[in-house]
Coordinates of C-alpha atoms and ligand atoms in Angstrom, one line a residue:
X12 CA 0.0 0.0 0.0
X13 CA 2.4 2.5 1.1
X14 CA 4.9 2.1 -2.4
X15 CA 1.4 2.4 -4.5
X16 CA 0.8 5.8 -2.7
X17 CA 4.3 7.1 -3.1
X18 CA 4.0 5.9 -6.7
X19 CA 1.0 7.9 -6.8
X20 CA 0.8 10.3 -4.5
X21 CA 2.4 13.3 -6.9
X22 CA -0.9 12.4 -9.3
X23 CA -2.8 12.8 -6.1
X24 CA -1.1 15.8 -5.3
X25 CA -1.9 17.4 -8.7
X26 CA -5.5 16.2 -8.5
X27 CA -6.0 18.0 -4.8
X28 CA -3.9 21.0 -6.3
X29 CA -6.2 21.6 -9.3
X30 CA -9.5 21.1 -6.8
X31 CA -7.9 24.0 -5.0
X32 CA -7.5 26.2 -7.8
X33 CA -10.8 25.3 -8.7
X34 CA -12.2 26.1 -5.3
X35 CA -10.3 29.2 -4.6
X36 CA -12.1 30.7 -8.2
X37 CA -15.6 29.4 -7.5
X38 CA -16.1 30.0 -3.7
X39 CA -16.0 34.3 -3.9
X40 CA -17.8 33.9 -7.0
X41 CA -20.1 31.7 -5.8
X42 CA -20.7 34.1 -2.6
X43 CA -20.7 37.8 -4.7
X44 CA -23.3 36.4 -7.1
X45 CA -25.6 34.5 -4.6
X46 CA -26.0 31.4 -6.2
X47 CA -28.1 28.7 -4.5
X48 CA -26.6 25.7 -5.3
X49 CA -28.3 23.1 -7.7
X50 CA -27.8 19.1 -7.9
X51 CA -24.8 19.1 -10.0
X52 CA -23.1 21.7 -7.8
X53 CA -24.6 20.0 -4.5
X54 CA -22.3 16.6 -5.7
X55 CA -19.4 18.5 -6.5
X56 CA -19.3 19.7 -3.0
X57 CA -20.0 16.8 -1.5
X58 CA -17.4 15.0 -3.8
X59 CA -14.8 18.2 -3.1
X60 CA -14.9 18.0 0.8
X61 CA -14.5 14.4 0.6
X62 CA -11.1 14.2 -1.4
X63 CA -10.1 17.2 0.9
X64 CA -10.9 15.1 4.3
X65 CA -9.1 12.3 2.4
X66 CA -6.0 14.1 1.8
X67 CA -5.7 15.0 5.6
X68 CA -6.2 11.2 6.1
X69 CA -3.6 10.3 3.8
X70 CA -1.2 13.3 5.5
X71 CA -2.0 11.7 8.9
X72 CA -1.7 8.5 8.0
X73 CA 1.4 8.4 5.9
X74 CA 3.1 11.6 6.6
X75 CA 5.1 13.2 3.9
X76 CA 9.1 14.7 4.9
X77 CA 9.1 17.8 2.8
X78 CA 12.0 19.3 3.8
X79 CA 15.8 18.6 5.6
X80 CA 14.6 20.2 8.8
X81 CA 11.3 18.2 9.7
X82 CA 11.9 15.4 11.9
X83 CA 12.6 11.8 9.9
X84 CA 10.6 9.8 12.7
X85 CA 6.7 9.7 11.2
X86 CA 4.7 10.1 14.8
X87 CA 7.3 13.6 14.8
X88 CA 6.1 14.3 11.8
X89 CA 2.1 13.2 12.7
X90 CA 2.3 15.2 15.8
X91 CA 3.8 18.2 13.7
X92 CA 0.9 18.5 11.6
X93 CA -1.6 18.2 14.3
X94 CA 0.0 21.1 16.3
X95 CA -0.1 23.2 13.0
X96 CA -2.0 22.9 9.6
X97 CA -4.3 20.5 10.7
X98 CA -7.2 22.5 11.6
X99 CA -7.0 25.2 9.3
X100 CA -7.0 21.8 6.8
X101 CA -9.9 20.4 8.6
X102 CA -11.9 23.8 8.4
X103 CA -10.9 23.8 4.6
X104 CA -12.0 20.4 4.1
X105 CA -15.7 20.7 5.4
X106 CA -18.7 21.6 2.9
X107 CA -19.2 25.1 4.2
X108 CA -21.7 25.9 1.2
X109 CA -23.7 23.1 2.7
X110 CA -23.7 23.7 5.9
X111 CA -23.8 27.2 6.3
X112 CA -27.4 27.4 5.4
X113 CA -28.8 29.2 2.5
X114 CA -28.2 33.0 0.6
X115 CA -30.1 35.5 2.3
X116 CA -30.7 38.2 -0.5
X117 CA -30.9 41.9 0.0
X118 CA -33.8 44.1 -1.1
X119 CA -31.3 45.3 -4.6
X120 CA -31.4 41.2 -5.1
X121 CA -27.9 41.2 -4.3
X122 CA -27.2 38.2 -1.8
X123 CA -26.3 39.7 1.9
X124 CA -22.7 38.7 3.0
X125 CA -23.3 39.6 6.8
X126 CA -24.7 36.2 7.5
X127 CA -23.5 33.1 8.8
X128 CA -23.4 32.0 4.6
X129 CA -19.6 34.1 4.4
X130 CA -17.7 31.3 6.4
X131 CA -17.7 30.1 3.1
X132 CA -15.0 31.3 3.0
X133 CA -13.4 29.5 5.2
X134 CA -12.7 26.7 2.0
X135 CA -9.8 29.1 0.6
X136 CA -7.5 28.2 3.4
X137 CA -7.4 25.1 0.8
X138 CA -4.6 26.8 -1.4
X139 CA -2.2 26.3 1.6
X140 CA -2.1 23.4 -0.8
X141 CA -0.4 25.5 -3.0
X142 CA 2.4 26.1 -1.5
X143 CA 3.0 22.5 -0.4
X144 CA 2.5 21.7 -4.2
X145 CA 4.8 24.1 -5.6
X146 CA 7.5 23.1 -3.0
X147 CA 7.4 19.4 -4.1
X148 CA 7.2 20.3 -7.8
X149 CA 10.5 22.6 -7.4
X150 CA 11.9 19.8 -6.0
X151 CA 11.3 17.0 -8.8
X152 CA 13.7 16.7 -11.3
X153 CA 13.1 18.7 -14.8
X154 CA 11.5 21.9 -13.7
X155 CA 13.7 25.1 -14.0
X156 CA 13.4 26.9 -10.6
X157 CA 12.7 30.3 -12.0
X158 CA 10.4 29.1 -14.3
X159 CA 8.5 27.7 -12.0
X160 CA 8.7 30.8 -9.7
X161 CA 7.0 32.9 -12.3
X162 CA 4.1 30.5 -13.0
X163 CA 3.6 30.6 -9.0
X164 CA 3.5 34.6 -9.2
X165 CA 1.2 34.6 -12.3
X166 CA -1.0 32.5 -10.3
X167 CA -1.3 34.6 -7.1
X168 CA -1.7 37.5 -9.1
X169 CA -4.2 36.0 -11.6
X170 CA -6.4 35.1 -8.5
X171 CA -5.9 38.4 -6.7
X172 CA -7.3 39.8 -9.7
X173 CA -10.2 37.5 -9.6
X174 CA -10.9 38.3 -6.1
X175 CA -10.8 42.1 -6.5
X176 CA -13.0 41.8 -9.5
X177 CA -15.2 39.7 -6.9
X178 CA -15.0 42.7 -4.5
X179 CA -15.7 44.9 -7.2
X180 CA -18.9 42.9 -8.7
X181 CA -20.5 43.1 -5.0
X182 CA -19.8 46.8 -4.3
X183 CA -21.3 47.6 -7.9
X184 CA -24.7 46.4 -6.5
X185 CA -26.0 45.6 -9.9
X186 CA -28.2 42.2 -9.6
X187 CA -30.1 43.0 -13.0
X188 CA -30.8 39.2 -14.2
X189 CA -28.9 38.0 -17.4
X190 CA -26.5 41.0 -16.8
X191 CA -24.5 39.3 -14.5
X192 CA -21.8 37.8 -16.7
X193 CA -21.5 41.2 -18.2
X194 CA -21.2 43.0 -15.3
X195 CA -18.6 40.1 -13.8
X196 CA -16.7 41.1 -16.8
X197 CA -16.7 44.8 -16.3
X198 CA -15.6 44.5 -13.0
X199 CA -12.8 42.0 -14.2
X200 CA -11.8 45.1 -16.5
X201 CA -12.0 47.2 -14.1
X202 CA -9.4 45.5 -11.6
X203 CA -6.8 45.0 -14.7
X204 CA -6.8 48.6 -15.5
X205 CA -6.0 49.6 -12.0
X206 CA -3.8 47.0 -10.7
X207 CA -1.7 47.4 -14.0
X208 CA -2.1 51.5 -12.9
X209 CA -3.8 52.2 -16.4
X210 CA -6.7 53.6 -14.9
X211 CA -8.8 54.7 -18.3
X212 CA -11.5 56.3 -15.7
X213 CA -14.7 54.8 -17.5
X214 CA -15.3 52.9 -14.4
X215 CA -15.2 54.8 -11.4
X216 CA -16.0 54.9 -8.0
X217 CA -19.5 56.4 -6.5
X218 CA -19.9 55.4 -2.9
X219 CA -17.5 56.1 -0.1
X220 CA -17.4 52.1 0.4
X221 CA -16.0 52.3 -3.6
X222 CA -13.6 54.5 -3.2
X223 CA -12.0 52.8 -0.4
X224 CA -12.0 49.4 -2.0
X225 CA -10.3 51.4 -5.1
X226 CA -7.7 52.7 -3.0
X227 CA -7.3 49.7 -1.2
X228 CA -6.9 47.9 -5.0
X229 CA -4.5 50.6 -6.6
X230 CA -1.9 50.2 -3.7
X231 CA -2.0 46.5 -3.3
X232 CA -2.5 45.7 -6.9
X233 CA 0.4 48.6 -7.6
X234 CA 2.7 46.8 -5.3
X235 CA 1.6 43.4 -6.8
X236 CA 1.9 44.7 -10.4
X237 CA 5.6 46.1 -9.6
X238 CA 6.8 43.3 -8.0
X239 CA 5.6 40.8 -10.5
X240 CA 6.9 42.6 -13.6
X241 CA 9.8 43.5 -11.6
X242 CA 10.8 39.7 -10.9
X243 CA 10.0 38.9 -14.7
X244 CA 12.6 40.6 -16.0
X245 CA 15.1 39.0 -13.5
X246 CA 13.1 35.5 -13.9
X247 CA 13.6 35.7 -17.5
X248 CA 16.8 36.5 -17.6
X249 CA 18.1 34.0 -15.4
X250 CA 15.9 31.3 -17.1
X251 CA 18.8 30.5 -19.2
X252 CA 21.3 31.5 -17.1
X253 CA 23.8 29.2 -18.7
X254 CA 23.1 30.8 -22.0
X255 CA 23.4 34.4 -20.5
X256 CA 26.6 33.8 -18.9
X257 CA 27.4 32.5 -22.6
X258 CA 26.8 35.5 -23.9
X259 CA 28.8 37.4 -21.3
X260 CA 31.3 35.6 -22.0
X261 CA 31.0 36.5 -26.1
X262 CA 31.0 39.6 -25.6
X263 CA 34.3 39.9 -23.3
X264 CA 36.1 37.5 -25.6
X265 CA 34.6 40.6 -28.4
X266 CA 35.6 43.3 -26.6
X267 CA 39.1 41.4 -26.1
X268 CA 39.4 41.0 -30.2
X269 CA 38.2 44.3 -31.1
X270 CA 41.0 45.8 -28.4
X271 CA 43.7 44.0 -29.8
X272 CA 42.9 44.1 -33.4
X273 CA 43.9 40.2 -33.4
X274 CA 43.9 39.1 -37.4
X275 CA 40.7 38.1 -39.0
X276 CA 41.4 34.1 -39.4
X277 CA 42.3 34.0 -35.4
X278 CA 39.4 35.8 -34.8
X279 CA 37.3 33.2 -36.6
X280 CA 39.2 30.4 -34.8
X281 CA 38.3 31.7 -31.4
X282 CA 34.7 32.3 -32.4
X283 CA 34.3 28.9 -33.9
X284 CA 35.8 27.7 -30.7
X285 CA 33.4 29.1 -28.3
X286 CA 30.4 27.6 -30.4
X287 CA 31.9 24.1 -30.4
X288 CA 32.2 24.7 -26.8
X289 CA 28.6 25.7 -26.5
X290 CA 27.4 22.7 -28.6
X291 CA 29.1 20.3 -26.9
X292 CA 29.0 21.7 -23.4
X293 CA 26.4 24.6 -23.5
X294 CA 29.9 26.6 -22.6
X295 CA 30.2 25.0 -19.0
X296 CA 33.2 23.9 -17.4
X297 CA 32.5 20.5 -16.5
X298 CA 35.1 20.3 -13.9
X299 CA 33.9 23.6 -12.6
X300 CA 29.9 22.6 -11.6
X301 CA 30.6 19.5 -10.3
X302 CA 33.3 20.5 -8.2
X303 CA 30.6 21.4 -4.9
X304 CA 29.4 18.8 -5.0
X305 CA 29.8 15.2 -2.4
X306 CA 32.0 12.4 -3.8
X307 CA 29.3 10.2 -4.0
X308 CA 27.5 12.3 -6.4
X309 CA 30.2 13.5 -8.0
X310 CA 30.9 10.1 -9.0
X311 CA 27.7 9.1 -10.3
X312 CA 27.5 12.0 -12.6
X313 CA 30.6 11.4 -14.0
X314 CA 29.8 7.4 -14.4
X315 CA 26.7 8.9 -16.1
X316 CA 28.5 11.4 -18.4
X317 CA 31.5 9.3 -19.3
X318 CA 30.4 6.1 -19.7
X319 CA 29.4 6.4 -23.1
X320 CA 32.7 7.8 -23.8
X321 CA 34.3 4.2 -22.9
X322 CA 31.4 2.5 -24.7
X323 CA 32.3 4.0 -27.9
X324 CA 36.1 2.3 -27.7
X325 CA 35.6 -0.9 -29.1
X326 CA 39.0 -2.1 -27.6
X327 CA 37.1 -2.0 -24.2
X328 CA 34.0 -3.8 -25.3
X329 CA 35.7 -6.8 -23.6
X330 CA 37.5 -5.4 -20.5
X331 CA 35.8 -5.6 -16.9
X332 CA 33.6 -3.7 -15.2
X333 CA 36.0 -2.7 -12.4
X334 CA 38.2 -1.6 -15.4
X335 CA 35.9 0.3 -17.3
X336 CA 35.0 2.1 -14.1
X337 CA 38.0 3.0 -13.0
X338 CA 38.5 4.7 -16.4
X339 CA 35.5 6.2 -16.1
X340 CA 36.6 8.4 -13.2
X341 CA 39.7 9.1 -14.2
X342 CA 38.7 10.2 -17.9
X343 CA 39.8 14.7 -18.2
X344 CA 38.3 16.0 -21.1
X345 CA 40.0 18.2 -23.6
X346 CA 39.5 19.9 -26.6
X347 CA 41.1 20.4 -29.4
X348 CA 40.4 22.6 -32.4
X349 CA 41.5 21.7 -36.4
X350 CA 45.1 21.9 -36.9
X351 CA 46.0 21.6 -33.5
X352 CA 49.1 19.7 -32.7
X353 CA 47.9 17.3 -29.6
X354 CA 51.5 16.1 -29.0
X355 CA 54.8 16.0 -31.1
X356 CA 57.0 13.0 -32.1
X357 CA 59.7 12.8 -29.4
X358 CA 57.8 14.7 -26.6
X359 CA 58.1 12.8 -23.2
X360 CA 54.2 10.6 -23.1
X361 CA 52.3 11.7 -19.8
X362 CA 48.4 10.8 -21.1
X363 CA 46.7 8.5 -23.4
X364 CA 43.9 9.9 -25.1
X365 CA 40.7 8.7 -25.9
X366 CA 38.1 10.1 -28.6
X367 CA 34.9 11.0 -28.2
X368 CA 33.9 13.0 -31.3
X369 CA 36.0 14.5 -34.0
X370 CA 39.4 13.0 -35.7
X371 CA 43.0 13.1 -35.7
X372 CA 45.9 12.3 -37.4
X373 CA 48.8 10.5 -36.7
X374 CA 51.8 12.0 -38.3
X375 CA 55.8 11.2 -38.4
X376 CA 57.7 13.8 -36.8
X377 CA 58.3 15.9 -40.2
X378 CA 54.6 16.2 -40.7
X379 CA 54.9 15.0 -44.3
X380 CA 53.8 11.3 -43.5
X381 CA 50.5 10.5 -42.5
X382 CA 50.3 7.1 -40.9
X383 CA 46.9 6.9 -39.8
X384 CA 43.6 8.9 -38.8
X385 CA 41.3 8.1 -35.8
X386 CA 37.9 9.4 -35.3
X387 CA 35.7 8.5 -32.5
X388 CA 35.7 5.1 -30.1
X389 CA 39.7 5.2 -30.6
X390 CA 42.8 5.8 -28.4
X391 CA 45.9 6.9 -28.7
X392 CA 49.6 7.9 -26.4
X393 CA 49.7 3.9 -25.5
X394 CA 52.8 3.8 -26.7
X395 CA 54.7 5.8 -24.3
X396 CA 53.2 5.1 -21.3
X397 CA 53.4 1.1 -22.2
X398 CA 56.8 0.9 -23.6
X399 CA 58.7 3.9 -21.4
X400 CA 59.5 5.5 -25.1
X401 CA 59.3 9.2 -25.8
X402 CA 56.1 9.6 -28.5
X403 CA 57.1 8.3 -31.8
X404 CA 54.7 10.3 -33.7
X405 CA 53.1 13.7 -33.9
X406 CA 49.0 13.7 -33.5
X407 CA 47.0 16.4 -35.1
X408 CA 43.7 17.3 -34.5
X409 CA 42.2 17.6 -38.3
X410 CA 38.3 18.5 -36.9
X411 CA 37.1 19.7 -33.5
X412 CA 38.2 17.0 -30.7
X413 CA 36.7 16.3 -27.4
X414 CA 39.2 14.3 -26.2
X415 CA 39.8 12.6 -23.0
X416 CA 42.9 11.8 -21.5
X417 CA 44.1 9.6 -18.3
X418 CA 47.6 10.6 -16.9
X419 CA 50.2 8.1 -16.6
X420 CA 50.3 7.7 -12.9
X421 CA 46.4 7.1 -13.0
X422 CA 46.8 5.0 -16.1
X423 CA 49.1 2.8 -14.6
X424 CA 47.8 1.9 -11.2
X425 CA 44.3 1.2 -13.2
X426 CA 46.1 -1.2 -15.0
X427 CA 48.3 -2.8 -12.6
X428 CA 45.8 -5.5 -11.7
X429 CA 44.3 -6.2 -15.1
X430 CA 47.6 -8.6 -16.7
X431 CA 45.4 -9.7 -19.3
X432 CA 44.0 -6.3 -20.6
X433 CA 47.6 -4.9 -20.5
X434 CA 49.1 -7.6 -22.4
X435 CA 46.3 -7.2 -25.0
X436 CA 47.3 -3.5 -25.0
X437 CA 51.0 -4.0 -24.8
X438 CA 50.2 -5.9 -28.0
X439 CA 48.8 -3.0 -30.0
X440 CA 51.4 -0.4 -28.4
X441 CA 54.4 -3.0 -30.0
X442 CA 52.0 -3.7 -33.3
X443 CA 51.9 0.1 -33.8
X444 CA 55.6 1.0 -33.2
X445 CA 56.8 -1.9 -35.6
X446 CA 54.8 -0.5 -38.2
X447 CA 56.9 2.6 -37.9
X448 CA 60.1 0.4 -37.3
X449 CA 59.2 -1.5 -40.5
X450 CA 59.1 2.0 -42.4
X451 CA 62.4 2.8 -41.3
X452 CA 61.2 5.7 -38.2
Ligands
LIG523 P1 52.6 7.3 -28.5 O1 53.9 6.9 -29.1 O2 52.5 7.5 -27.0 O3 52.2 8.7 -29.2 C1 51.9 8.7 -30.6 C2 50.8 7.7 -30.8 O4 50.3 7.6 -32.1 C3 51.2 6.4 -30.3 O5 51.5 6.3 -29.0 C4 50.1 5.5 -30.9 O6 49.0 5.6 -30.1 C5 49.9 6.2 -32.2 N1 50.6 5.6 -33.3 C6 51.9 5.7 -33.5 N2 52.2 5.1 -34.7 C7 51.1 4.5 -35.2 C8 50.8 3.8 -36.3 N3 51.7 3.4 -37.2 N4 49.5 3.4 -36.5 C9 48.5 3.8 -35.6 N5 48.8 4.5 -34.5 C10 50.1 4.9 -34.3

């Protein structure tokens, strides 16, 4: 029972949370137009307070840690909501429309809110649910923070605006039948002009009781408005924030080229660069993000990032698990751009390399001989780490590489305890340099 209901519980969750947004729109409207309720609306109520009373069950029953601080023992956790949301939950939860007796209508027609009918209201302390909602949803995977912050602010202000227009509605005192939806509409208008401080002045106010509402709307929706378009800009602008800092970036590494008056072909090289960099990467430093975080983690992103790399080398199709994890987490990644010279014949071998995308070439020491090109899944530098020899041949990158290198030290105590995968590489390293023996290198 319990791993059904957390298998399900965040479809629950959504189900209460769109019954609260439901609620929190129907229950002033409900009030301001009078409406006595009818069959259909008599079974949604009855069917609304019982999925309410059920979530305070399910919240007793199996209580949900939400955040680091609550207690980790459930009766805690019980007790906790007990001492705090539960009765404002259990006062949500009941079927105040029902109970609170029926509309009692002015002499205009306009139903009378100073009666026992208003603890209808009561039902709104539901969108506590909200917050609850948008806490777990910020916490599940896939949902960009800031993007979920301005859907949560839309939403509070959306529904301000439907209350005020509520407030509105009733003050207008206008219970004309078959006028109402018009007039629901007007006042709707009404609030979106002054909230957003437009203010056209074709709806104004009349009584003293007016004026104050409209005050009390210009401020609060003022503030509101502000604040709201206010944290868009920011929102938006950190929505990408990877993309921004991008840009930043470009235009430093611009302002840096236009100082110097560097030549037009290097200028091309550092821009095509910077967009390899943001195709690959989206222009983030690996090394640099994961660096906060716990070795545990740490580890698993990179055994999630790199082990495709190793997949693609079909020399290590065969080779153990141990092995391939150890190479995993000990892969650095570089790049190269075309024409880059990797390493030159004769240089003292500290890495081998592995290729994840791109190609290279593997030229004699002159440049003039090309004795082979490797593209992705292959490896090269075996030779000097295997056989203690400086390189004996020049590698140039003939594309944009993301390479991935291991130094020797690592390399060598990876290997130390695989004899068989070693000899099988030894192999290759001595099948390679007799090639280059054989042509007289
Ligand atoms: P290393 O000698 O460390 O550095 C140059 C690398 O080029 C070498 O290791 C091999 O990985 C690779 N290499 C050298 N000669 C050949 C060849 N004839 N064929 C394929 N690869 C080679």
């Amino acid at each position: 029972m319990i791993r059904f209901l957390e298998r399900h519980r965040f479809r629950w969750d959504v189900a209460i949370f769109v019954l609260t947004v439901v609620s929190a729109i129907e229950i002033p409207l409900e009030l301001v137009l009078g409406v006595s309720l009818d069959r259909k609306a008599y079974v949604f109520e009855i069917l609304t307070a019982a999925l309410f009373s059920a979530d305070i069950l399910l919240r007793l029953l199996y209580p949900e840690r939400t955040d680091a601080r609550q207690p980790k023992d459930p009766r805690l956790l019980r007790l906790n909501y007990l001492k705090g949301r539960f009765l404002m939950d259990l006062s949500a939860a009941l079927p105040w429309t029902l109970l609170v007796g029926p509309v009692v209508y002015r002499p205009d027609g306009m139903p009378d809110l100073l009666t026992w009918h208003s603890l209808d209201l009561l039902s709104l302390f539901r969108l506590l649910r909200v917050f609850d909602f948008t806490r777990k949803v910020e916490n599940r995977a896939s949902v960009n923070p800031s993007l979920m912050r301005l859907f949560v602010q839309l939403f509070w202000v959306a529904l301000a605006a439907h209350w005020f227009a509520c407030g509105w509605y009733y003050l207008q005192g206008d219970a004309t039948p078959g006028k109402q939806a018009e007039n629901f509409l007007k006042a709707f208008y009404w609030v979106s002009t002054t909230i957003t401080t437009i203010g056209y002045g074709d709806i104004t106010p009349k009584t003293n009781v007016q004026i104050l509402y409209t005050i009390c709307v210009q401020v609060m929706g003022a503030g509101f408005y502000g604040f709201l378009i206010g944290n868009m800009a920011s929102l938006l602008a950190n929505l990408d924030i990877t993309r921004t800092r991008f840009r930043e970036k470009m235009d430093q590494i611009s302002a840096f080229i236009t100082h110097y008056r560097l030549p037009d072909n290097l200028q091309t090289s550092i821009r095509r660069y910077y967009t390899h960099l943001w195709e690959v990467k989206r222009g983030q430093d690996d090394v640099e993000v994961l660096h906060d975080l716990p070795q545990l983690l740490k580890t698993e992103v990179q055994l999630f990032l790199n082990r495709p790399i190793v997949e693609k080398v079909p020399f290590l199709k065969d080779a153990s698990e141990k092995l391939i994890r150890d190479i995993v987490l000990n892969l650095t990644p570089r790049v190269a751009i075309p024409g880059e010279i990797i390493f030159r014949q004769g240089d003292s071998g500290a890495e081998v390399f592995f290729i994840s995308r791109g190609s290279v070439e593997v030229l004699s020491g002159d440049g003039k001989q090309v004795f082979a090109q490797f593209g992705e899944g292959n490896f090269f530098g075996e030779i000097a780490l295997l056989l203690d020899t400086p390189r004996t041949a020049t590698i140039r990158a003939t594309d944009y590489c993301d390479l991935y290198f291991i130094t020797k030290t690592t390399f060598d105590a990876i290997i130390s305890d695989e004899p068989e995968f070693t000899a099988r590489l030894r192999q290759i390293a001595l099948e390679r340099q007799k090639i280059n023996q054989d042509r007289g290198l």
